[in-house]
């Protein structure tokens, strides 16, 4: 068994970003031109990882839905809507008026920040001000920690010495008390008052570039589902309670994209809108909240880093009756992977009023007509992919060919998510071994993502696959040429067993299931 040694959290993110680039998981978008902030490309391994994640979600939600609270499989339908829709959708949904982030600018260096992510941090003992800085953070605690970490050694020593007497005054830039401002986190200059910034990307449809031709890139996939709710009801056999699921791109002109892919301007969502009778909404909310939380655990986010957090009533949107976040402790802090909300009949009611279409549902059995309530589990593919990458990353030591212990980076992905399931190597590039190995590859490829490598020492080839998260490596060697057996090495334990070459497919399939 490998000798575990987890890296320090602070440089873990740097290591993950570097591995992601080096091994072709994630690249900065249009990097040859210096990149573009908030946009990312998935390389050959990354696209497989993200696709496996989306396929697993689609399979577990749409094709083989979970068993509901009544013991029957949940009814689900899939959908793939256009990214650009009639702009009236976004007026009805409230996005045109309300999809805003508060924005502040530095009057001195012109840097721009999300006002709810910048804090003024002051530490003073009476008139003696030890610290007065601006800090970018998600919470007051994080801001205080960031300000302390950024202080010079003399100030840090004073903070420690006077710890009992220090008064900390910390406030968010958009909630600054009258007459007080927040220093710029970059240059210390003064920040402007907060103003609203709508995050929807605008574009023009057709040849005219005037307001009549303006449209939006969707900031969420959910509204396409509401707009098609009647279509799905009328063209399929589903009836309330049922859900519509969609995976697709969403675009938000985030003021400050950051933390690698976590907050991007173009990203993918996996969303379910589940329509139910208002009297059953609490039951379905609890069901979906717990089911979605368990899904992440099942796929490897097992550690104490995953949590389910119910929102306080004060955090709820005005239309929501309940909301919970599935959160993960990334190296940069605890943050949301997926939100599950009881959105009541807010969306259907809004579209009913704006479009003038009847959105009610008639139950033939109970003879009741009603507007369904909606439970919405809404997750991000990119955030989930990043969480699985962070969770999978580990460092340990493994012996090389000469038995000397060497550092090993290994991505311990759940086999369902692993980009490559099995790699096949000939021990050497001669004596008929490459031909045998390629024949095995041809047998495996129709069933799973398989990879062939004949370059370099076999130990190095194992290590490259460990870094890619490949659960199994098969080696064709001299003994294969005599008795048709191969070695199969397991990524996590690094244990090797010898099995007949004909049995490799079944052996791997059994362990991937
Ligand atoms: N329809 C509800 C909705 O869109 P949201 O909390 O704004 O809710 C849902 O977004 C999920 O989409 C989030 O939990 C997150 O995983 C993902 N997401 C939101 N903004 C994102 C961004 N800028 N970059 C990456 N993922 C994002």
XYZ file of C-alpha atoms and ligand atoms in Angstrom:
540
model
C 0.000 0.000 0.000
C 1.256 3.479 -0.857
C 2.602 5.701 1.886
C 0.112 8.631 2.039
C 1.385 12.209 2.422
C -1.130 14.925 1.648
C 0.230 18.258 0.361
C -0.334 21.493 2.255
C -3.663 23.105 1.408
C -2.126 26.454 0.480
C -0.105 25.168 -2.438
C -2.522 22.390 -3.354
C -4.484 24.635 -5.702
C -1.320 25.692 -7.523
C -0.366 22.049 -7.957
C -3.808 21.169 -9.303
C -3.843 24.075 -11.765
C -0.358 23.120 -12.932
C -1.233 19.416 -13.310
C -4.444 20.341 -15.135
C -2.438 22.284 -17.694
C 0.506 19.885 -17.929
C -1.631 16.782 -18.434
C -4.307 18.289 -20.653
C -7.253 18.568 -18.285
C -7.869 22.330 -18.441
C -6.143 25.105 -20.415
C -6.725 28.876 -20.318
C -8.946 29.801 -23.259
C -7.200 31.338 -26.298
C -3.916 31.142 -24.427
C -1.800 31.892 -27.510
C -3.240 35.427 -27.386
C -2.724 35.823 -23.644
C -5.985 34.152 -22.604
C -9.281 35.778 -21.666
C -10.322 36.152 -18.046
C -13.093 33.777 -16.949
C -12.961 31.373 -19.907
C -11.395 27.910 -19.954
C -10.885 25.039 -22.384
C -11.022 21.371 -21.497
C -8.156 19.355 -22.972
C -8.158 15.676 -23.998
C -8.296 14.317 -20.432
C -10.532 17.106 -19.112
C -13.172 16.667 -21.772
C -13.413 12.953 -20.920
C -13.644 13.700 -17.195
C -16.351 16.316 -17.647
C -18.235 14.177 -20.155
C -18.169 11.212 -17.763
C -19.576 13.461 -15.056
C -22.380 14.702 -17.305
C -23.098 11.178 -18.580
C -23.287 9.861 -15.003
C -25.727 12.664 -14.074
C -27.875 12.105 -17.188
C -27.933 8.349 -16.629
C -28.839 8.672 -12.934
C -31.400 11.463 -13.415
C -33.030 11.029 -16.834
C -32.499 7.477 -18.091
C -32.558 5.621 -14.799
C -34.106 8.060 -12.321
C -33.934 7.421 -8.586
C -36.764 5.874 -6.603
C -38.951 8.620 -5.159
C -40.311 8.980 -1.620
C -43.403 6.937 -2.616
C -41.251 3.924 -3.621
C -41.764 4.391 -7.385
C -39.141 5.576 -9.907
C -39.332 9.333 -10.354
C -40.734 10.464 -13.727
C -38.174 12.483 -15.679
C -37.838 13.924 -19.190
C -34.744 15.384 -20.854
C -34.439 18.636 -22.787
C -31.869 20.634 -24.764
C -32.959 24.246 -25.290
C -31.390 27.033 -27.325
C -28.956 29.336 -25.560
C -30.529 32.462 -27.036
C -34.233 32.779 -26.363
C -36.860 35.459 -26.794
C -35.691 38.298 -24.476
C -39.177 38.383 -22.966
C -38.204 35.181 -21.124
C -35.641 37.160 -19.128
C -38.059 40.001 -18.446
C -40.621 37.557 -17.058
C -38.068 35.643 -15.012
C -36.852 38.843 -13.365
C -33.297 38.585 -14.718
C -33.430 41.864 -16.657
C -34.199 43.796 -13.490
C -32.712 41.667 -10.743
C -29.761 39.658 -12.076
C -27.291 42.176 -10.758
C -24.094 42.123 -8.782
C -22.949 45.190 -6.858
C -19.877 46.745 -8.466
C -17.207 49.113 -7.106
C -14.229 50.748 -8.843
C -11.012 52.044 -7.361
C -10.807 55.795 -7.956
C -7.010 55.553 -8.057
C -5.951 52.383 -9.919
C -9.310 51.781 -11.701
C -9.458 48.131 -10.580
C -13.010 46.757 -10.466
C -14.450 44.491 -7.769
C -17.679 42.805 -6.751
C -18.720 44.968 -3.829
C -20.079 41.998 -1.864
C -16.667 40.304 -2.119
C -14.545 43.207 -0.845
C -14.229 43.984 2.841
C -12.796 46.865 4.785
C -10.730 45.420 7.634
C -9.630 47.642 10.516
C -7.815 46.517 13.650
C -7.270 49.154 16.317
C -6.500 49.558 19.983
C -8.178 52.840 20.853
C -6.707 55.482 18.518
C -3.816 53.240 17.524
C -4.750 51.737 14.114
C -2.710 48.602 13.450
C -4.375 47.541 10.209
C -6.686 49.334 7.781
C -6.883 47.554 4.450
C -9.296 46.277 1.824
C -9.422 42.510 1.311
C -11.124 40.390 -1.310
C -12.923 37.541 0.443
C -16.184 35.612 0.707
C -16.778 36.320 4.397
C -15.683 38.646 7.184
C -13.659 35.833 8.781
C -11.812 35.175 5.523
C -11.197 38.907 5.100
C -9.692 39.172 8.583
C -7.493 36.137 7.920
C -6.385 37.574 4.547
C -5.590 40.968 6.060
C -3.596 39.352 8.863
C -1.683 37.136 6.434
C -0.871 40.128 4.208
C 0.449 42.256 7.104
C 4.208 42.633 7.520
C 5.975 40.733 10.297
C 6.120 43.764 12.619
C 2.360 44.354 12.346
C 1.646 40.646 12.799
C 3.700 40.636 15.987
C 1.788 43.663 17.294
C -1.519 41.978 16.414
C -0.480 38.954 18.449
C 0.782 40.974 21.408
C -2.346 43.142 21.623
C -4.795 40.390 20.624
C -6.983 40.766 23.783
C -7.447 44.509 23.340
C -7.866 44.813 19.584
C -11.186 45.958 18.205
C -11.823 44.618 14.704
C -14.196 46.576 12.453
C -14.989 44.654 9.261
C -17.672 45.527 6.737
C -18.535 44.702 3.138
C -17.978 47.457 0.558
C -21.654 47.417 -0.484
C -22.759 47.631 3.164
C -20.331 50.383 4.192
C -21.683 52.546 7.046
C -22.627 56.109 6.065
C -19.508 58.219 5.442
C -17.069 55.291 5.485
C -15.370 53.771 2.474
C -13.379 50.637 1.772
C -9.694 50.810 0.777
C -8.851 49.214 -2.567
C -7.398 45.713 -1.952
C -4.742 46.385 -4.608
C -3.496 49.944 -4.081
C -5.261 51.175 -0.933
C -7.054 53.902 -2.932
C -10.672 54.840 -2.299
C -13.454 52.695 -3.779
C -16.553 54.244 -5.334
C -20.028 53.633 -3.903
C -21.528 50.343 -5.063
C -23.705 50.358 -8.147
C -25.689 47.620 -9.855
C -24.221 45.659 -12.745
C -26.394 43.273 -14.786
C -24.490 40.071 -15.433
C -26.263 38.924 -18.589
C -24.189 38.969 -21.771
C -25.946 40.846 -24.548
C -25.853 40.152 -28.272
C -27.826 41.097 -31.394
C -29.961 38.790 -33.489
C -29.943 39.510 -37.238
C -28.345 42.337 -39.159
C -29.555 45.276 -37.040
C -27.631 46.265 -33.927
C -30.353 48.222 -32.135
C -32.454 47.595 -29.053
C -35.145 45.789 -31.055
C -32.581 43.134 -32.053
C -30.993 42.736 -28.623
C -30.945 39.308 -27.009
C -29.176 37.654 -24.092
C -26.966 34.615 -23.727
C -28.827 32.589 -21.116
C -27.460 32.999 -17.582
C -29.091 29.719 -16.499
C -30.628 26.724 -18.264
C -33.657 26.713 -15.962
C -35.773 29.241 -17.871
C -35.659 27.140 -21.041
C -37.249 24.361 -19.015
C -40.053 26.596 -17.728
C -40.679 27.902 -21.244
C -41.051 24.295 -22.465
C -42.967 22.890 -19.503
C -46.272 22.810 -21.437
C -44.610 21.354 -24.551
C -43.224 18.453 -22.526
C -46.571 17.849 -20.812
C -48.437 17.923 -24.123
C -46.037 15.716 -26.099
C -45.098 13.015 -23.575
C -46.959 10.821 -21.109
C -45.527 12.401 -17.990
C -47.849 13.884 -15.381
C -47.293 15.860 -12.188
C -45.208 14.988 -10.216
C -42.435 14.869 -12.821
C -39.150 16.561 -13.630
C -37.425 18.040 -16.666
C -33.638 17.872 -16.775
C -31.171 19.753 -18.896
C -27.403 20.066 -19.200
C -26.073 23.076 -21.049
C -23.955 26.176 -21.241
C -24.751 29.283 -19.245
C -23.049 32.674 -19.419
C -22.554 35.287 -16.729
C -20.467 38.408 -17.084
C -18.923 37.885 -13.646
C -17.195 41.016 -12.351
C -14.322 39.036 -10.885
C -13.936 35.518 -12.253
C -11.603 33.630 -9.932
C -10.429 30.439 -8.322
C -9.608 28.672 -11.583
C -12.828 27.371 -13.191
C -14.884 27.879 -10.028
C -16.251 31.273 -11.046
C -16.166 31.476 -14.837
C -17.994 33.612 -17.353
C -18.948 30.633 -19.505
C -19.830 27.416 -17.709
C -22.162 24.436 -17.843
C -25.082 23.673 -15.595
C -26.941 20.443 -14.820
C -30.425 21.500 -13.778
C -33.652 19.753 -12.809
C -36.992 21.499 -12.481
C -39.287 19.115 -10.643
C -43.012 19.946 -10.838
C -45.243 18.752 -7.995
C -48.467 19.501 -6.146
C -47.941 22.382 -3.666
C -48.996 20.122 -0.783
C -46.176 17.698 -1.662
C -43.443 20.291 -2.217
C -41.810 19.867 1.205
C -41.576 16.099 0.705
C -40.010 16.447 -2.764
C -37.658 19.181 -1.603
C -36.249 16.922 1.129
C -36.037 14.043 -1.327
C -34.066 15.968 -3.947
C -31.818 17.707 -1.431
C -30.766 14.398 0.111
C -30.566 12.527 -3.215
C -28.290 15.111 -4.793
C -26.037 15.265 -1.730
C -25.682 11.483 -1.753
C -24.839 11.537 -5.492
C -21.647 13.493 -4.851
C -20.677 11.155 -2.026
C -21.293 8.119 -4.249
C -18.913 9.527 -6.847
C -16.026 10.084 -4.517
C -16.531 13.312 -2.550
C -16.596 11.171 0.552
C -14.434 13.155 2.829
C -15.414 15.589 5.516
C -14.923 18.273 2.855
C -18.475 17.809 1.546
C -21.408 19.290 3.432
C -25.078 20.060 3.078
C -26.039 23.492 4.370
C -29.655 24.555 4.839
C -30.146 28.261 4.221
C -31.286 30.494 7.052
C -34.744 32.043 6.373
C -33.001 35.431 5.947
C -30.890 34.037 3.068
C -33.887 32.862 1.005
C -34.948 34.623 -2.192
C -38.394 36.215 -1.784
C -40.059 33.480 -3.867
C -38.234 30.515 -2.288
C -39.654 28.508 0.598
C -36.524 26.481 1.310
C -33.011 26.182 -0.059
C -29.921 24.135 0.695
C -26.435 24.158 -0.777
C -24.187 21.194 -1.366
C -20.829 22.706 -0.453
C -17.271 21.501 -0.872
C -14.161 22.616 0.915
C -11.897 23.604 -1.982
C -8.286 24.544 -1.206
C -9.415 28.194 -1.553
C -12.359 27.835 0.848
C -15.808 26.311 1.279
C -18.062 27.015 -1.677
C -21.267 25.921 -3.404
C -21.371 23.027 -5.871
C -25.113 22.792 -6.205
C -28.178 24.530 -4.828
C -31.510 22.808 -4.192
C -34.472 25.151 -3.831
C -38.216 25.053 -3.399
C -39.102 27.842 -5.862
C -42.871 27.561 -5.207
C -44.983 28.493 -8.277
C -43.000 31.698 -8.828
C -41.594 30.852 -12.281
C -44.698 29.265 -13.805
C -46.826 32.107 -12.439
C -44.481 34.734 -13.901
C -44.429 33.117 -17.354
C -48.184 32.542 -17.235
C -48.736 36.246 -16.635
C -46.113 37.486 -19.119
C -46.811 35.066 -21.984
C -50.566 34.929 -21.430
C -50.442 31.103 -21.526
C -52.198 28.790 -19.112
C -49.537 26.969 -17.119
C -51.908 25.117 -14.802
C -52.058 21.337 -14.598
C -55.276 19.348 -14.554
C -55.239 16.119 -12.595
C -57.699 13.732 -14.288
C -58.013 11.540 -11.226
C -58.621 14.167 -8.547
C -60.306 16.586 -11.010
C -58.143 19.328 -9.556
C -56.536 22.151 -11.552
C -53.495 23.788 -9.982
C -50.219 25.563 -10.663
C -47.424 23.164 -9.689
C -44.671 24.060 -7.258
C -41.101 23.574 -8.478
C -38.164 21.956 -6.716
C -34.909 22.913 -8.434
C -31.625 21.034 -7.941
C -29.156 23.180 -9.890
C -25.523 22.126 -10.154
C -22.460 23.302 -12.052
C -20.521 20.819 -14.221
C -17.328 22.853 -14.015
C -17.472 23.272 -10.259
C -18.195 19.572 -9.808
C -15.332 18.676 -12.172
C -13.018 20.916 -10.154
C -14.192 19.406 -6.861
C -13.580 15.875 -8.167
C -10.118 16.943 -9.359
C -9.273 18.458 -5.963
C -10.597 15.436 -4.077
C -8.782 12.991 -6.372
C -5.400 14.701 -6.161
C -2.957 13.017 -3.861
C 0.753 12.520 -3.476
C 2.443 9.442 -2.143
C 5.612 7.458 -2.670
C 6.106 4.438 -4.837
C 9.207 2.378 -5.645
C 10.723 2.812 -9.131
C 12.242 -0.007 -11.209
C 15.306 -0.065 -8.941
C 13.207 -0.184 -5.780
C 14.040 3.426 -4.868
C 11.061 5.327 -3.397
C 9.941 8.170 -5.675
C 7.283 10.814 -5.263
C 4.090 9.888 -7.107
C 1.155 12.113 -8.050
C -2.027 10.141 -8.383
C -5.582 11.181 -9.201
C -7.824 8.783 -7.319
C -10.945 9.324 -9.434
C -14.041 7.197 -8.983
C -13.760 4.662 -11.848
C -17.000 5.992 -13.392
C -15.422 9.433 -13.770
C -11.853 8.449 -14.671
C -11.028 9.835 -18.158
C -9.171 6.655 -19.193
C -10.313 3.351 -17.719
C -7.418 1.153 -18.780
C -3.970 1.594 -20.327
C -2.184 -1.148 -22.256
C 1.632 -1.363 -22.484
C 4.028 -3.730 -24.204
C 6.967 -4.170 -21.796
C 9.388 -3.570 -24.696
C 8.934 -2.399 -28.273
C 9.948 -5.732 -29.829
C 9.521 -9.519 -29.738
C 5.877 -9.304 -30.866
C 4.768 -7.535 -27.674
C 3.465 -4.322 -29.346
C 1.308 -6.421 -31.721
C -0.193 -8.398 -28.821
C -0.782 -5.229 -26.797
C -2.484 -3.512 -29.732
C -4.715 -6.549 -30.270
C -5.798 -6.292 -26.627
C -6.410 -2.547 -27.042
C -8.682 -3.252 -30.025
C -10.738 -5.624 -27.869
C -11.105 -3.106 -25.044
C -11.826 0.059 -27.036
C -15.429 -0.683 -28.044
C -16.286 -1.028 -24.338
C -14.319 1.688 -22.551
C -11.789 4.512 -22.927
C -8.516 2.603 -23.373
C -5.048 4.002 -24.049
C -1.915 2.507 -25.593
C 1.609 3.555 -24.657
C 4.896 1.952 -25.658
C 7.295 4.857 -25.041
C 9.805 4.953 -22.152
C 10.401 2.785 -19.104
C 7.318 0.931 -17.928
C 7.567 2.501 -14.449
C 7.318 5.968 -16.017
C 4.342 4.841 -18.065
C 2.582 3.678 -14.882
C 3.295 7.035 -13.281
C 1.873 8.964 -16.249
C -1.329 6.966 -15.965
C -1.464 7.535 -12.198
C -1.372 11.265 -12.924
C -4.220 10.852 -15.390
C -6.234 8.860 -12.824
C -6.342 5.644 -14.906
C -7.590 2.849 -12.605
C -5.901 -0.070 -14.445
C -2.702 -0.654 -16.440
C -2.138 -3.892 -18.330
C 1.365 -4.976 -19.373
C 2.180 -7.470 -22.092
C 5.564 -9.059 -21.283
C 7.758 -12.043 -22.087
C 5.488 -14.430 -20.217
C 2.512 -13.260 -22.278
C 4.292 -14.568 -25.361
C 4.576 -17.990 -23.713
C 1.336 -18.527 -21.811
C -0.981 -15.660 -22.903
C -1.118 -14.080 -19.420
C -0.653 -10.363 -18.671
C -0.100 -8.314 -15.524
C -2.804 -5.910 -14.444
C -1.891 -3.163 -11.999
C -4.387 -1.319 -9.836
C -3.826 2.445 -9.493
C -4.472 2.998 -5.786
C -2.878 -0.090 -4.226
C -0.299 -0.467 -7.043
C -0.786 -4.204 -6.660
C -0.238 -6.349 -9.740
C -1.896 -9.647 -10.515
C -1.352 -11.939 -13.474
C -4.437 -12.973 -15.403
C -5.159 -14.480 -18.848
C -5.228 -11.815 -21.578
C -8.693 -13.053 -22.582
C -9.953 -12.196 -19.108
C -8.838 -8.537 -19.067
C -12.108 -7.075 -20.380
C -14.242 -8.934 -17.828
C -11.761 -8.190 -15.012
C -11.843 -4.429 -15.672
C -15.578 -4.271 -16.377
C -16.326 -6.019 -13.094
C -14.266 -3.496 -11.149
C -15.621 -0.462 -12.994
C -19.246 -1.394 -12.306
N -31.315 28.133 -11.868
C -30.702 28.411 -10.608
C -29.308 28.845 -10.737
O -28.809 29.103 -11.814
P -27.202 29.401 -9.316
O -26.894 29.104 -7.876
O -27.029 30.780 -9.785
O -28.692 28.903 -9.536
C -26.425 27.042 -10.098
O -26.328 28.444 -10.229
C -25.046 26.413 -10.154
O -24.373 26.845 -11.330
C -24.142 26.784 -8.991
O -24.364 25.970 -7.873
C -22.779 26.545 -9.599
O -22.418 25.182 -9.494
C -22.985 26.902 -11.064
N -22.489 28.267 -11.317
C -23.129 29.428 -11.091
N -22.355 30.473 -11.458
C -21.193 29.955 -11.901
C -19.979 30.522 -12.415
N -19.837 31.829 -12.572
N -18.981 29.678 -12.779
C -19.118 28.346 -12.655
N -20.238 27.758 -12.180
C -21.266 28.545 -11.811
